[in-house]
PDB file of C-alpha atoms in Angstrom:
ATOM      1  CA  UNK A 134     -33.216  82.733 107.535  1.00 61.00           C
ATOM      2  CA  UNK A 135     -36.688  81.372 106.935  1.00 73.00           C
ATOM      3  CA  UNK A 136     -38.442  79.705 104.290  1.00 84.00           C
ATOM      4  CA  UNK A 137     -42.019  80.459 105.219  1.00 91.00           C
ATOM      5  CA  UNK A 138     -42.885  84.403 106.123  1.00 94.00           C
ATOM      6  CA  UNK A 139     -46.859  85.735 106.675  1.00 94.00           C
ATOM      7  CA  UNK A 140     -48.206  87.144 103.879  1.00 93.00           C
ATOM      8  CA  UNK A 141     -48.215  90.354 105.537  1.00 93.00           C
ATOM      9  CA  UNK A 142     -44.372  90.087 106.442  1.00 95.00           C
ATOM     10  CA  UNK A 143     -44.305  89.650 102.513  1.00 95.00           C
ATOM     11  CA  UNK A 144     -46.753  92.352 101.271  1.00 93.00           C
ATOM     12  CA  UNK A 145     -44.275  94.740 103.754  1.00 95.00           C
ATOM     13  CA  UNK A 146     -41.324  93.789 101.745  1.00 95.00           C
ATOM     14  CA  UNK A 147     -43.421  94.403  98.206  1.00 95.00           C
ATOM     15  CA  UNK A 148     -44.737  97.487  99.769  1.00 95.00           C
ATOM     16  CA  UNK A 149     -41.015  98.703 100.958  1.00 96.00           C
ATOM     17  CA  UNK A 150     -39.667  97.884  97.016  1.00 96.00           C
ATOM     18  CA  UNK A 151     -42.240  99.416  95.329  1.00 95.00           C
ATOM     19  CA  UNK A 152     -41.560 102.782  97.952  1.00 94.00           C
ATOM     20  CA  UNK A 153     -37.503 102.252  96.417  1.00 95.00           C
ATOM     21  CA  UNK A 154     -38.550 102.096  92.655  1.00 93.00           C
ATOM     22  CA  UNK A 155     -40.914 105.014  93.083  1.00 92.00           C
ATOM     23  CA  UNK A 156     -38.065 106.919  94.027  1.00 93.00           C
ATOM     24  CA  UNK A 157     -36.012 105.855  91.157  1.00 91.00           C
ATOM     25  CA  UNK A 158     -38.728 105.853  88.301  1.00 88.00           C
ATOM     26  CA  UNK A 159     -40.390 108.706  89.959  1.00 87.00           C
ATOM     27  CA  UNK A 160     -43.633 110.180  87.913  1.00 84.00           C
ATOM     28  CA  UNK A 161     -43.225 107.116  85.769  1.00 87.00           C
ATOM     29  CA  UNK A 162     -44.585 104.834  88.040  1.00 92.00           C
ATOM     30  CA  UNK A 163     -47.689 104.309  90.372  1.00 92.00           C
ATOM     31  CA  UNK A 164     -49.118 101.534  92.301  1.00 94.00           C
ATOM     32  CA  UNK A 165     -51.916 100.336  94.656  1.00 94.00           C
ATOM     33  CA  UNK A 166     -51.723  97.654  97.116  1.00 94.00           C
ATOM     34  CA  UNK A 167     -54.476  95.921  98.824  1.00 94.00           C
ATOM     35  CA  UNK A 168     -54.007  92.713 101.160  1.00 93.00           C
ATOM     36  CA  UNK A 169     -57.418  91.710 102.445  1.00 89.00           C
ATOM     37  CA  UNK A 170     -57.294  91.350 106.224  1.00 88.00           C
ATOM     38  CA  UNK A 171     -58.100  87.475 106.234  1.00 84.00           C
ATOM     39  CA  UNK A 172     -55.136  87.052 104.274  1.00 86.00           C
ATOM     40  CA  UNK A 173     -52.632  88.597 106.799  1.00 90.00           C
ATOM     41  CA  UNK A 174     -51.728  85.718 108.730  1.00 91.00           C
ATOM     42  CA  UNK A 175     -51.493  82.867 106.061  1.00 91.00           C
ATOM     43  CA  UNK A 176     -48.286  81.521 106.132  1.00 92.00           C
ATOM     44  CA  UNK A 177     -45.942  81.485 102.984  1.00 93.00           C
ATOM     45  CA  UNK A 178     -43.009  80.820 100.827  1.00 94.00           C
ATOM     46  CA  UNK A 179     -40.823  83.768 100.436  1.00 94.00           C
ATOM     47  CA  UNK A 180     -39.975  86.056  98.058  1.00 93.00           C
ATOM     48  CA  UNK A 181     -42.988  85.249  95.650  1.00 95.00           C
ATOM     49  CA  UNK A 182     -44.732  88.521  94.989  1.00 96.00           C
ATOM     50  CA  UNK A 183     -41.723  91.121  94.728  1.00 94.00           C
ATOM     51  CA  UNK A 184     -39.919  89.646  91.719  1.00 94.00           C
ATOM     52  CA  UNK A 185     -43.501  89.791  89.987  1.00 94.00           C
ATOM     53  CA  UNK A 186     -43.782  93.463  90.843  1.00 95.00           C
ATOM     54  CA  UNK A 187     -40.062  92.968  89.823  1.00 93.00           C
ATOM     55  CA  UNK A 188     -40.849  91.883  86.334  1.00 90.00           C
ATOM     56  CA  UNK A 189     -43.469  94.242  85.602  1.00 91.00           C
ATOM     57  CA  UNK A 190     -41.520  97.456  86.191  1.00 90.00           C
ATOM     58  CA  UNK A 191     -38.041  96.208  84.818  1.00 86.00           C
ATOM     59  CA  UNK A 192     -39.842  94.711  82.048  1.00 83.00           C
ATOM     60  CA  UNK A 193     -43.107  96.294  81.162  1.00 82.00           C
ATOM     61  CA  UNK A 194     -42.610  99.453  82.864  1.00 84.00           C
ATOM     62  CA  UNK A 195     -39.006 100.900  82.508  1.00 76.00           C
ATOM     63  CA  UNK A 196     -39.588 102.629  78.693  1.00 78.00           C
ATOM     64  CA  UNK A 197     -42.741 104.531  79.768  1.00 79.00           C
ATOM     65  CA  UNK A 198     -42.483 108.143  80.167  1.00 77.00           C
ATOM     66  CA  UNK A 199     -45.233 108.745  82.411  1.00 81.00           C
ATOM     67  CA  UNK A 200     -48.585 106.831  83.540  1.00 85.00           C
ATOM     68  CA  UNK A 201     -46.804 103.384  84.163  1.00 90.00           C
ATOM     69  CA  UNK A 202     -49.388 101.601  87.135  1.00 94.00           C
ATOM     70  CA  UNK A 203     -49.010  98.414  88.644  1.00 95.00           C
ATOM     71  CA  UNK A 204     -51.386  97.141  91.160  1.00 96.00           C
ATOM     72  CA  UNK A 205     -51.100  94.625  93.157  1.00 97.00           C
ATOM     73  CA  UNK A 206     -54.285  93.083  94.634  1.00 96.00           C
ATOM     74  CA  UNK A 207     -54.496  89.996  97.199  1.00 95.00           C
ATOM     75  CA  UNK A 208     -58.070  88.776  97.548  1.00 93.00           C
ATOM     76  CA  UNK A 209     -59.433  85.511  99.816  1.00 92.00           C
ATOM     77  CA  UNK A 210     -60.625  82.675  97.683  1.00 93.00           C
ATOM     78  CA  UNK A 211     -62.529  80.008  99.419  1.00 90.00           C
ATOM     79  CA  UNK A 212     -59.392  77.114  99.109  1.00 90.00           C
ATOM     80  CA  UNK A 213     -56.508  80.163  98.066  1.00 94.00           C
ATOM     81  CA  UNK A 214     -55.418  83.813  98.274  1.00 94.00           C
ATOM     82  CA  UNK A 215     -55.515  85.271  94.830  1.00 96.00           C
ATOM     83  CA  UNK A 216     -52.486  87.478  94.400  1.00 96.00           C
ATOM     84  CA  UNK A 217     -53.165  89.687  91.112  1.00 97.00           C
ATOM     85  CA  UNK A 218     -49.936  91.642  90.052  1.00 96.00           C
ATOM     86  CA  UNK A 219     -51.648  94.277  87.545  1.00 96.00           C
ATOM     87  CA  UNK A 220     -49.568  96.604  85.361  1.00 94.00           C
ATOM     88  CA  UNK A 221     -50.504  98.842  81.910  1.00 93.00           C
ATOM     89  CA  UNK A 222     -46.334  98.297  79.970  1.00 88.00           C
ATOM     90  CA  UNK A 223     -45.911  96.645  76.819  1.00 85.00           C
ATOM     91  CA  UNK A 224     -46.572  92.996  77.630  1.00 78.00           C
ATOM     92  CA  UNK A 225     -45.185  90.241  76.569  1.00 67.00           C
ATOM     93  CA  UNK A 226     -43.048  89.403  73.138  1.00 59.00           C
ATOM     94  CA  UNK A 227     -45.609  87.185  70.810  1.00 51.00           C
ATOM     95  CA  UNK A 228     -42.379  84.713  71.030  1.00 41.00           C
ATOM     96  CA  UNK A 229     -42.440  83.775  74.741  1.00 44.00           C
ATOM     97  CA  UNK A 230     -43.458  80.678  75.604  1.00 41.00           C
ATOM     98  CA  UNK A 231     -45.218  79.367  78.749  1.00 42.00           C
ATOM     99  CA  UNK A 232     -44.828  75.419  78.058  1.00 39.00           C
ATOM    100  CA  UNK A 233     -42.312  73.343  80.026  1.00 38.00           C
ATOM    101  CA  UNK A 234     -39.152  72.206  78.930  1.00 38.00           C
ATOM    102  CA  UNK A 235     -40.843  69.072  77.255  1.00 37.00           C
ATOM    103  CA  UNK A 236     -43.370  70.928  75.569  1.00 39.00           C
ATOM    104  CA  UNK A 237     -46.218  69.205  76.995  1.00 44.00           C
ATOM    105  CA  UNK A 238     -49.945  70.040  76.667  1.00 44.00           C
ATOM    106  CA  UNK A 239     -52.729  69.985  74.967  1.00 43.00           C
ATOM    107  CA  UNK A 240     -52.109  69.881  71.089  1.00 41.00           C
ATOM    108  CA  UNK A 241     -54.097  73.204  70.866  1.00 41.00           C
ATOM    109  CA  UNK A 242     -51.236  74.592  73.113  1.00 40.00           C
ATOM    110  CA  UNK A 243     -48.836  73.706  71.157  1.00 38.00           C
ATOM    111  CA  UNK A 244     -50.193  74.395  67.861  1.00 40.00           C
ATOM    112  CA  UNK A 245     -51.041  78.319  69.160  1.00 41.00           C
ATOM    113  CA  UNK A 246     -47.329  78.273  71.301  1.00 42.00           C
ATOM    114  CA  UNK A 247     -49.093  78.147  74.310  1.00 43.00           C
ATOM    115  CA  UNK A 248     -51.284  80.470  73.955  1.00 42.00           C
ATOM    116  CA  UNK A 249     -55.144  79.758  75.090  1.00 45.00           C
ATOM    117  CA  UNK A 250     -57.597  82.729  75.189  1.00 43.00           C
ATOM    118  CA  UNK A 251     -55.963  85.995  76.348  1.00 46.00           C
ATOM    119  CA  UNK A 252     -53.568  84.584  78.206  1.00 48.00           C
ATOM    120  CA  UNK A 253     -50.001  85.863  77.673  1.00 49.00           C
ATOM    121  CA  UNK A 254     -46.984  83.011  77.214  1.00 51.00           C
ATOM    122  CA  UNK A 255     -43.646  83.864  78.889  1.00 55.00           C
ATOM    123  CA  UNK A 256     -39.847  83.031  77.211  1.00 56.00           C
ATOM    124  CA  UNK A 257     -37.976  80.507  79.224  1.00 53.00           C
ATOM    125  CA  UNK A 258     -35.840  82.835  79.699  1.00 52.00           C
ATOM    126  CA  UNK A 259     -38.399  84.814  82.285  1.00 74.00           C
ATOM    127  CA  UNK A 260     -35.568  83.528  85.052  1.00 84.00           C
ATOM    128  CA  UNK A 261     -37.830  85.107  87.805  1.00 85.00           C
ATOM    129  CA  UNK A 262     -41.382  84.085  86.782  1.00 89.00           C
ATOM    130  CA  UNK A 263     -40.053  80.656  85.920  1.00 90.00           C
ATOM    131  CA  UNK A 264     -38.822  80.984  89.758  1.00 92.00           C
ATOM    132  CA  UNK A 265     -41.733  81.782  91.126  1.00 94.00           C
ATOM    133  CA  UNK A 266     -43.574  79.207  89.714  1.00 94.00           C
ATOM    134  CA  UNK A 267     -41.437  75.959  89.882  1.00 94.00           C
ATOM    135  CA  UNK A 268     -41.239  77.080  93.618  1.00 94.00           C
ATOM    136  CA  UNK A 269     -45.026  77.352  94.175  1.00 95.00           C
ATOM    137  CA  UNK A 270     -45.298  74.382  91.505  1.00 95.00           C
ATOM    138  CA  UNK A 271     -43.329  71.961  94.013  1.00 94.00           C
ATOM    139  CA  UNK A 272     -44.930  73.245  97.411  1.00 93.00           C
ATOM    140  CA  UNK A 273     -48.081  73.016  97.035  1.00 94.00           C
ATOM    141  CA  UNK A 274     -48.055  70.016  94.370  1.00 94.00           C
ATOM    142  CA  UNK A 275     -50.312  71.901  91.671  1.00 94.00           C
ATOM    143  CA  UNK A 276     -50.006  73.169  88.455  1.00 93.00           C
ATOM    144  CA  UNK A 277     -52.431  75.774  88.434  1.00 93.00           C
ATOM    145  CA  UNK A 278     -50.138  78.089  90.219  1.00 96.00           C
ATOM    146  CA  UNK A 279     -49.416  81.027  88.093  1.00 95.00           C
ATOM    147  CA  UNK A 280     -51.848  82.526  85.367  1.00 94.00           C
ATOM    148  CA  UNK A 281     -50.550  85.086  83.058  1.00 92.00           C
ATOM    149  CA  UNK A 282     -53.469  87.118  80.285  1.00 91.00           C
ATOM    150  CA  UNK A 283     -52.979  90.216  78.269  1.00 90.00           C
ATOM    151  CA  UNK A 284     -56.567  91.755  77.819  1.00 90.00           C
ATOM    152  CA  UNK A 285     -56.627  95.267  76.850  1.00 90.00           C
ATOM    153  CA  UNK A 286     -53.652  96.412  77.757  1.00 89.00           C
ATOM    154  CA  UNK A 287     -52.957  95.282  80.899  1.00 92.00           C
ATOM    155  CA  UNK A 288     -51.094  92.024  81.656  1.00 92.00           C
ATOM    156  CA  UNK A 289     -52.046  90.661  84.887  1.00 95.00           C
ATOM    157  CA  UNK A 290     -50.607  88.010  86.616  1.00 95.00           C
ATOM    158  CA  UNK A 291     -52.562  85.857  88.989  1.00 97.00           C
ATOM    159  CA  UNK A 292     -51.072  83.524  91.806  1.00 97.00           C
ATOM    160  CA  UNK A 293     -52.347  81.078  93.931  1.00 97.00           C
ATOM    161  CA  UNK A 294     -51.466  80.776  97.747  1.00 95.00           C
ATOM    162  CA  UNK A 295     -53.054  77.346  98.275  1.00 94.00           C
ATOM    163  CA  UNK A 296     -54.038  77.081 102.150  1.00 87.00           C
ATOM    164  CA  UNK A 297     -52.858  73.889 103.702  1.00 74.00           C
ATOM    165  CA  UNK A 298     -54.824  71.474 105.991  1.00 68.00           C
ATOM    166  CA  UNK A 299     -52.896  72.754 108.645  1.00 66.00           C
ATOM    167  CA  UNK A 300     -53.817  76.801 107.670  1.00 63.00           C
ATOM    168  CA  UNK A 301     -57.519  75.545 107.815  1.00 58.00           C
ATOM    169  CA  UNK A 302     -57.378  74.200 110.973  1.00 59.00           C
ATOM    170  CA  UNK A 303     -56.007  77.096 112.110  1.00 62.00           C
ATOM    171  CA  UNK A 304     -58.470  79.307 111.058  1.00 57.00           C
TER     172      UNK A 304
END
């Protein structure tokens, strides 16, 4: 019934779905999770960091035989937590793209489909990343929400959980 959760009221839920898929993907799958302890406390929209872990299993993960990792690291950044969901699958199809609807950006952007140094594009039809980041997009007011690269192997996607004057004062 709430909007806002803790981050470590949503790192439990991660934590309990990640326990569920290791039961169904069994040797196929491992995982590490690390919330720093600053980070506990912050407060924060929910349901933001599951359907990432989401979208790397049922997406990178699920044709893997064995070795499939995803790691899921939350670090404190001096203005943001860094949320870094981590995994070793195939990636993302070279015909994703990561503009918006309008196809704004810089003409580079557009010219290389969105694509800027190592980092990964995603289709419009990536229903839960799209989600996740209109969501963090229109609460915190910023663009620079979501980050997705593919660097040897391993996409990772980063998110930022901006703190709000009212989280610093509180700190």
């Amino acid at each position: 019934g709430q909007e806002k959760i803790t981050l470590a009221q949503e790192f439990k839920h991660t934590e309990a779905y990640l326990t569920m898929q290791k039961i169904r993907y069994g040797q196929k799958l491992n995982s590490t999770l690390e919330l720093a302890e600053d980070a506990r406390d912050l407060p924060m929209l929910k349901i933001l960091i599951q359907p990432l872990v989401e979208n790397s299993i049922q997406h990178g993960l699920k044709d893997r035989v064995r070795g499939g990792k995803v790691d899921i690291l939350i670090t404190e950044k001096p203005d943001y937590m860094e949320v870094v969901v981590a995994d070793n699958g195939v990636g993302f199809p070279e015909h994703g793209e990561w503009l918006p609807e309008n196809k704004e950006g810089t003409p580079e952007q557009r010219q290389n489909n969105g694509k800027e140094s190592g980092q990964a594009v995603i289709s419009r039809t990536s229903i839960g990343l799209n989600n996740v980041r209109e969501r963090l997009e229109l609460f915190y007011r910023k663009k620079d929400v979501l980050q997705i690269e593919r660097i040897d192997g391993i996409t990772k996607i980063t998110m930022k959980l901006y703190r709000t004057e009212d989280d610093r004062r509180k700190r």
